[in-house]
XYZ file of C-alpha atoms in Angstrom:
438
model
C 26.468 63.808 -76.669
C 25.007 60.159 -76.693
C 28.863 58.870 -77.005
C 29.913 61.181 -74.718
C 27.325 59.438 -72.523
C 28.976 56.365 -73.578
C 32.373 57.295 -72.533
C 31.500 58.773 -69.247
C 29.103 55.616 -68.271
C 31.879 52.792 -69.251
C 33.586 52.220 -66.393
C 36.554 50.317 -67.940
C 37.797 52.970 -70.147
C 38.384 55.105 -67.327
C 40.593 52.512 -65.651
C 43.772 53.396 -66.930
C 45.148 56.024 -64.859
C 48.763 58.098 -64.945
C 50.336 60.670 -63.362
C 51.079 62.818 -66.884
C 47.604 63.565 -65.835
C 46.383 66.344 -63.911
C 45.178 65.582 -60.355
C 41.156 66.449 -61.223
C 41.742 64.167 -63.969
C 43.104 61.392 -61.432
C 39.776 62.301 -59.181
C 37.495 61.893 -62.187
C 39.165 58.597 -63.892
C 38.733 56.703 -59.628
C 35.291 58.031 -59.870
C 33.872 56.948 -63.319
C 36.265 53.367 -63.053
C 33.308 52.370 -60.668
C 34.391 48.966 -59.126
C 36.708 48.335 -62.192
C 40.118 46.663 -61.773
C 42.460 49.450 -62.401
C 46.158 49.918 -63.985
C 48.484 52.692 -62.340
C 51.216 54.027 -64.105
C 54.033 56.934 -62.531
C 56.918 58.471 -64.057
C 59.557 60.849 -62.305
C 59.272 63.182 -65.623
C 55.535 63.490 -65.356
C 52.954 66.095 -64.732
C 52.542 65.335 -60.754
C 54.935 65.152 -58.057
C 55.083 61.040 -56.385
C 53.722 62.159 -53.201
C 50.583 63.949 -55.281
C 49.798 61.131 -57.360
C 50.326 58.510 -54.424
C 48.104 59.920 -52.295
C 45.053 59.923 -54.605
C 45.372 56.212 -56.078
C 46.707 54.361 -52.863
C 43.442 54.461 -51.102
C 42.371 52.271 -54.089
C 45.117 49.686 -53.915
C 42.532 47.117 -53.495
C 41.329 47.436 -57.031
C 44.893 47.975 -58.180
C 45.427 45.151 -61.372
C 48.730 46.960 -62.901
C 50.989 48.766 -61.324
C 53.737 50.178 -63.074
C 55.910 52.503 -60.777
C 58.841 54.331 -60.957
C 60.824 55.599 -57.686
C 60.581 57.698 -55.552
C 56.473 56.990 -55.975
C 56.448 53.321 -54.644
C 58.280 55.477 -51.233
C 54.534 56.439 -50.676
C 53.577 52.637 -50.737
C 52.451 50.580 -47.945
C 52.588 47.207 -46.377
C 49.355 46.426 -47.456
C 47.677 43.404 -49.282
C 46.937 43.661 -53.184
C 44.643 40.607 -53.550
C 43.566 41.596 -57.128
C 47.608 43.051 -57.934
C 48.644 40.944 -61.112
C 51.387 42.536 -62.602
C 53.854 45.023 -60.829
C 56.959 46.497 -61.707
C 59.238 48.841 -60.230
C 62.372 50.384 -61.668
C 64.694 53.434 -60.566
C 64.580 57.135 -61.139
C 66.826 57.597 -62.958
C 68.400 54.993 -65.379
C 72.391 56.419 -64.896
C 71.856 56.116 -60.512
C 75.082 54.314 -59.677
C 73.632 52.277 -56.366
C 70.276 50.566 -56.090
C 67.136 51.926 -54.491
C 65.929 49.874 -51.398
C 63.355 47.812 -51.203
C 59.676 49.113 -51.413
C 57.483 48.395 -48.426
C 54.373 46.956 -50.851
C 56.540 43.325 -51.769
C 56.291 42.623 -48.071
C 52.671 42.495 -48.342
C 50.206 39.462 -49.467
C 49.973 38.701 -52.942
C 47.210 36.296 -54.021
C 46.993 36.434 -57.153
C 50.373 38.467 -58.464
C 51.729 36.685 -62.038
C 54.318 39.127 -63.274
C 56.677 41.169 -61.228
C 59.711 43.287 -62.896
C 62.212 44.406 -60.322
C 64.767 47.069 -62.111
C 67.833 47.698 -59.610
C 66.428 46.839 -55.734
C 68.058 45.872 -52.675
C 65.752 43.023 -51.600
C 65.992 42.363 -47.442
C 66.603 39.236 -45.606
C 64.022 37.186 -45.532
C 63.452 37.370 -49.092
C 59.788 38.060 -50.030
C 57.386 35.348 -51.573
C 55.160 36.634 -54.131
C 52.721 33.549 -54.026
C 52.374 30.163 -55.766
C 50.814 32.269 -59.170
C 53.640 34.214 -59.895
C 54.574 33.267 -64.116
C 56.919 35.675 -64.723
C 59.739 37.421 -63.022
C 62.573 39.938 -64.143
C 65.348 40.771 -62.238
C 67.617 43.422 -64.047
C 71.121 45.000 -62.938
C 72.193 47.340 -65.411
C 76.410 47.533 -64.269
C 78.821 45.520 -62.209
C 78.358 48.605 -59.905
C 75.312 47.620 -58.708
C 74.652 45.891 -55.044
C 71.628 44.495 -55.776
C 69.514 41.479 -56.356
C 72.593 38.808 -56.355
C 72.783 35.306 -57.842
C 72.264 33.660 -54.470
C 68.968 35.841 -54.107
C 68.127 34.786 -57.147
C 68.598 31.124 -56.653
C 66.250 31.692 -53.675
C 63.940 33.299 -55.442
C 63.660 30.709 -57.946
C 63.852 28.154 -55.515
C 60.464 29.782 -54.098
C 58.554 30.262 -57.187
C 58.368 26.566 -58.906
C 55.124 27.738 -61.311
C 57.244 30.533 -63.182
C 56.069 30.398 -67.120
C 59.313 32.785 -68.362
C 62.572 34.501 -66.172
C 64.483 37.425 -67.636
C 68.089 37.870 -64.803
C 70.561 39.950 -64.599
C 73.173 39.512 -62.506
C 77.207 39.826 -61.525
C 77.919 38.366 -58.416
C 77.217 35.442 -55.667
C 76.636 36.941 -52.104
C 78.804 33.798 -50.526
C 80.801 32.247 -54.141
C 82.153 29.432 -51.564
C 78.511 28.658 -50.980
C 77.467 27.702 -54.837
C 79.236 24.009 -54.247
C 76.358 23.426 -51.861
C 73.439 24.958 -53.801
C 69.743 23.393 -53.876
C 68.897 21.994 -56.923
C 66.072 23.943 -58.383
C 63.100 22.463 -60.391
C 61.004 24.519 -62.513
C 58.680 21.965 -64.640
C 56.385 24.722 -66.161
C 59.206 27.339 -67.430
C 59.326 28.029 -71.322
C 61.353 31.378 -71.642
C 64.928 31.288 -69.580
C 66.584 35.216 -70.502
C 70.177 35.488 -68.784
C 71.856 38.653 -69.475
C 74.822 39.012 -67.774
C 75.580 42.483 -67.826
C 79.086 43.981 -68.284
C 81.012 40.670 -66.902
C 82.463 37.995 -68.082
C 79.295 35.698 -67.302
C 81.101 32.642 -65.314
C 79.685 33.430 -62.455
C 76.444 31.940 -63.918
C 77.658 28.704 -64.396
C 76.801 27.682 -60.771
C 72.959 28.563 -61.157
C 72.860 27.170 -64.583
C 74.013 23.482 -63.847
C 71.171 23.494 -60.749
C 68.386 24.461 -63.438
C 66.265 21.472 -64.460
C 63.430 23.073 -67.043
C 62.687 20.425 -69.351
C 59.794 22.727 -70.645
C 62.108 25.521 -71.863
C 61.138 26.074 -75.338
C 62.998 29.537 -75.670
C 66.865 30.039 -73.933
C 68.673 33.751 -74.368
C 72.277 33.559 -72.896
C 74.566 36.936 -73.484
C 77.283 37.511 -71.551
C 81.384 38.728 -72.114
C 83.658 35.871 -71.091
C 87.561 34.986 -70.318
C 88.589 32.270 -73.165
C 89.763 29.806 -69.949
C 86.122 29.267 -68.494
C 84.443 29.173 -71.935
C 83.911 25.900 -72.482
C 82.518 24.952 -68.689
C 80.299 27.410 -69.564
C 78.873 26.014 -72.645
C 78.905 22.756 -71.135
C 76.417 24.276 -69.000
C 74.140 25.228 -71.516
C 73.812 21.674 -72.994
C 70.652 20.621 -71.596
C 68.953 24.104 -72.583
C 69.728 23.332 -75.919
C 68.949 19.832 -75.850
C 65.541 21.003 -75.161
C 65.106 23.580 -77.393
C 66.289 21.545 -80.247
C 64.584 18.388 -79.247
C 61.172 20.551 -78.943
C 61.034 22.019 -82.107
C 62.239 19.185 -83.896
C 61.903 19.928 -87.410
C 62.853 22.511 -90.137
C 65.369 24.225 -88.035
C 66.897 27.537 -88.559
C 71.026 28.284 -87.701
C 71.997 31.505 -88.017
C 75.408 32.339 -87.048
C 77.462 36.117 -86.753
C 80.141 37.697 -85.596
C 80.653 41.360 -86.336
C 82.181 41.690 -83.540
C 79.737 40.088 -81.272
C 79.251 36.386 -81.474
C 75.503 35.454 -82.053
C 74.273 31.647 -82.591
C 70.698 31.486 -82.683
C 69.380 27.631 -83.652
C 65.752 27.258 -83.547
C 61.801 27.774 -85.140
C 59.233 30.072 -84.342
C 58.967 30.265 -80.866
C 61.485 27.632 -79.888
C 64.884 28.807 -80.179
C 67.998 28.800 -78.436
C 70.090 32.102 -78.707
C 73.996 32.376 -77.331
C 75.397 35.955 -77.404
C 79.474 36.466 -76.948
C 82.205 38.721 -76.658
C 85.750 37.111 -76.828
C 89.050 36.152 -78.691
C 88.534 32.813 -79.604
C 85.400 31.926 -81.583
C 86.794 28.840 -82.988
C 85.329 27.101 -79.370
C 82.038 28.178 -79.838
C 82.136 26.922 -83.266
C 83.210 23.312 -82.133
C 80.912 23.071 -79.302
C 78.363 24.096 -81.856
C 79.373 20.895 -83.865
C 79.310 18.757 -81.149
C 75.819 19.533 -79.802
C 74.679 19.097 -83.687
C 75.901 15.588 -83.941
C 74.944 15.062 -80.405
C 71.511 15.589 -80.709
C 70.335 14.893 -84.510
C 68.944 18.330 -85.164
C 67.088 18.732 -88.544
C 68.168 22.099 -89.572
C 66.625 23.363 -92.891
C 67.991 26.697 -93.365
C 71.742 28.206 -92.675
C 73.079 31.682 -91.937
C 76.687 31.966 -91.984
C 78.108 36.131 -91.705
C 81.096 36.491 -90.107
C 84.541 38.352 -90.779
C 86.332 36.243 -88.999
C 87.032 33.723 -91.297
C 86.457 29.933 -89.353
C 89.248 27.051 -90.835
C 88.580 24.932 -92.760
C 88.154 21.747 -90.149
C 86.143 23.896 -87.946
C 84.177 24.242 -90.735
C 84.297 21.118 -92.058
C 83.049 19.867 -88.826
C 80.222 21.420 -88.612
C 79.106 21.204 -91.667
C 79.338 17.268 -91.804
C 76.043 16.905 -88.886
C 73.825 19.649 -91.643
C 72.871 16.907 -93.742
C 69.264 18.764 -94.018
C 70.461 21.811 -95.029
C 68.016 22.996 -98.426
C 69.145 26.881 -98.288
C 72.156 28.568 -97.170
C 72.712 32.458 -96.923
C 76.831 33.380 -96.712
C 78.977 36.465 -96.536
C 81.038 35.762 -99.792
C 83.868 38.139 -99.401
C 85.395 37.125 -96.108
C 84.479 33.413 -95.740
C 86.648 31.535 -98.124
C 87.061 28.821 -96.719
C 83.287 27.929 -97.323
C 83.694 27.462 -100.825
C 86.947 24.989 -100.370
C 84.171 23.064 -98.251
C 81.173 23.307 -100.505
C 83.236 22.221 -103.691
C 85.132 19.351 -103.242
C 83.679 16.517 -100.972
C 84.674 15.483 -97.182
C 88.036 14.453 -96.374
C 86.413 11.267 -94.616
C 85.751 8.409 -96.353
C 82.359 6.117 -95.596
C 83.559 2.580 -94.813
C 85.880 2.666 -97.604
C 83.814 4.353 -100.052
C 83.443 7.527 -101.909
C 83.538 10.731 -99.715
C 80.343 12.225 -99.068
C 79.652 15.713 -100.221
C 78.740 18.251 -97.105
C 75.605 20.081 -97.090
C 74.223 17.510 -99.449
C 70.987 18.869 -99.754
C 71.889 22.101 -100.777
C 68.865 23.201 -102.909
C 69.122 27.002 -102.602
C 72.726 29.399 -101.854
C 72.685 33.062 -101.005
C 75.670 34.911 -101.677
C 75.439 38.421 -99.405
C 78.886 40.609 -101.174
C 77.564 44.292 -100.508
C 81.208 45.309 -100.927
C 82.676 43.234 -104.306
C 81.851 40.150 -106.228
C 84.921 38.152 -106.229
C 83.481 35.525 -108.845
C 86.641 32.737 -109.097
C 86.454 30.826 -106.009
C 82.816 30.845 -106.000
C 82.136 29.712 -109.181
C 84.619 27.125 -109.391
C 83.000 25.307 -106.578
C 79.757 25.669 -107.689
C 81.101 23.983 -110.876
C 82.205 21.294 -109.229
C 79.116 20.227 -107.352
C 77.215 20.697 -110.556
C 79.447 18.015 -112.011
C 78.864 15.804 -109.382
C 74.932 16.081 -108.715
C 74.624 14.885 -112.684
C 76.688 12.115 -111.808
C 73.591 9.568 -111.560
C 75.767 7.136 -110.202
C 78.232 8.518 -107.873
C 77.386 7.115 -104.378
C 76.441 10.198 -102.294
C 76.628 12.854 -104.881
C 75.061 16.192 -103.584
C 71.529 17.491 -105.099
C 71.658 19.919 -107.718
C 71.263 23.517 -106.845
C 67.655 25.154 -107.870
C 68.673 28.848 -107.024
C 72.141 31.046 -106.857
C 71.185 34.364 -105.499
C 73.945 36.908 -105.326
C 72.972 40.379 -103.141
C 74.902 43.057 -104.221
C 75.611 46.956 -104.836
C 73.772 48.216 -107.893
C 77.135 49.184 -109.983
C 78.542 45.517 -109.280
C 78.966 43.649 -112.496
C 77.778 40.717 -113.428
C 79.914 37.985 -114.571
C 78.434 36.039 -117.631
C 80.273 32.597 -116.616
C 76.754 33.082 -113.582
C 74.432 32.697 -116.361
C 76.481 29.895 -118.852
C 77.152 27.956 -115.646
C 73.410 27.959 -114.165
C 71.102 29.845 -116.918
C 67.624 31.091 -115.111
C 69.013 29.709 -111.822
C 71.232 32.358 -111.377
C 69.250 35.580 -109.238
C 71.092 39.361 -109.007
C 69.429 41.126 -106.464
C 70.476 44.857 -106.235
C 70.875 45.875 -102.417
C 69.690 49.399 -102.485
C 69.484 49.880 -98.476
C 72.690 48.408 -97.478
């Protein structure tokens, strides 16, 4: 009974309030929240119908903190101010609609104190709305190049009229006037730290245009996926520079590169919360590669650790290139079976010479390797390079010999063999590990 009382006199635990519950449960939860701030929640699929639920919590919209709404429920919303509204989002009915719902009366209203607003799939009218100087975040998704949304040029606007945002999460296909993105506003958002641009179903050029007005020295974390033509490619990534610039310049030290292709082409560079992540889908991979390179030697990045799983297998100057500005590297993880060409460039030292000298050997720091094979241990080529930068690391007094490897770890199916030249060549430095999940 006494928690009971408890329950029944804490006015916060009754602030929660959606429509999967019954209606007398609604009544009861507005009358025990007391003055309380409160967070609404309706589905389509739930217990009440939109106009039902609407009609009981409304009247309360000036307590309203959360509001998380689904359509056709924010139909039964008015114009009316929200001064304690901080976080609203509104998405469709159903997730398969091919045409966006309009937009709902309550984002003409006054928000004072609004910080996060998700808008799923809405026509937004001329004038566009402004959601007040606190707004952090904003999402605007588009879920198909069928949609007539939220376009690029609203969201330029939008941007343009929001300088405080914290993180953005966009989706988008289209420009409502494309000859009109020559004479776009530059846009300055000092405070941003997350930048998320999903472009969905396109080829993701039409970005380009909003990305080179972007100035967000404070962007710590940068998400780019898109699907893209091989003959705009590299404008694109050109466009990206100074996202990774910052990104890579922020976090400074002990950086992680991870980079995969099966089929989709993932680079991710970065540490804890700083990180810069490219997503692609095209034919040539070799460009992403390169620009990869460049921005590496550009920019000095100290990158620890190195992921390298991909089928498709890179050549050997592609490789060769980027391997020359990971001068840091201390642990690599690599698909053995289809990346050859990694083990031509591990055992035998650059092409290049240093002003007339020895060669240096890439990935000189090389302290750890990680051999993922879940298919087949194809020792040979692998262990013959391995051999060779053991011979050079005891060379004392070779000028710019590489470091002598600690750890070989090899990742493979439980009936996979081991070869015994692994344990001659590096003794207790050689690791199986049995992959029992793959």
């Amino acid at each position: 009974m006494a928690f009971d009382y408890r329950i029944d006199g804490t006015t916060f635990l009754w602030s929660f309030i959606d429509s999967s519950a019954p209606l007398r449960i609604v009544d009861v939860a507005l009358e025990r929240s007391g003055t309380s701030l409160l967070s609404i929640r309706f589905r389509t699929n739930s217990f009440n119908t939109a106009f039902s639920f609407m009609e009981k919590v409304v009247p309360h919209i000036g307590r309203w903190k959360v509001a998380d709404l689904s359509d056709p429920a924010w139909q039964y919303l008015p114009q009316t101010p929200a001064p304690r509204l901080e976080e609203l989002s509104v998405s469709p009915w159903h997730s398969h609609d091919l045409y966006p719902a309009s937009e709902p009366k309550i984002l003409r209203g006054e928000f004072t104190s609004l910080q996060s607003l998700t808008l799923d799939r809405l026509r937004l009218a001329r004038p566009l709305p402004n959601f007040g100087r606190n707004l952090r975040f904003l999402a605007v998704r588009q879920l198909s190049l069928m949609d007539s949304g939220v376009t690029y040029t609203e969201i330029h606007q939008l941007l343009l009229l929001h300088p405080s945002l914290i993180e953005v999460e966009l989706q988008a296909s289209q420009w409502s006037n494309p000859s009109a993105t020559e004479t776009l506003e530059d846009v300055d958002l000092p405070h941003l730290h997350r930048f998320s641009l999903l472009d969905p179903r396109s080829n993701g050029l039409a970005s380009i245009p909003l990305l080179q007005k972007i100035s967000a020295p404070s962007c710590t974390f940068f998400n780019l996926s898109i699907r893209h033509y091989t003959e705009g490619l590299l404008k694109l990534l050109q466009a990206l520079e100074p996202f990774f610039a910052t990104v890579v310049t922020t976090a400074a030290k002990n950086l992680q590169l991870s980079i995969t292709s099966n089929p989709e082409f993932v680079l991710e560079i970065g540490r804890d919360e700083s990180r810069f992540k490219l997503s692609t889908w095209g034919p040539c991979q070799g460009l992403e590669l390169d620009w990869v390179a460049d921005m590496l030697a550009r920019y000095r990045s100290n990158i620890t650790h190195l992921k390298l799983l991909t089928p498709r297998t890179p050549s050997y100057g592609t490789l060769s290139n980027l391997f020359t500005n990971l001068t840091a590297v201390t642990e690599f993880y690599v698909e053995e079976s289809v990346i050859f060409e990694v083990w031509r460039v591990l055992g035998r030292p650059a092409s290049t010479t240093v002003e007339g000298g020895p060669a240096p050997w890439l990935l000189p720091a090389l302290e750890k390797l990680v051999i993922f094979d879940p298919v087949v241990i194809d020792c040979a080529h692998v262990i013959s390079a391995i051999e060779a930068r053991e011979a050079a690391a005891t060379e004392i007094h070779m000028e710019h010999h590489p470091t002598r490897l600690k750890t070989v770890e090899y990742q493979g199916r439980p009936w996979v063999g081991v070869d015994r030249r692994w344990s001659e060549l590096l003794g207790d430095r050689f690791v199986f590990k049995v992959l029992t999940n793959y």
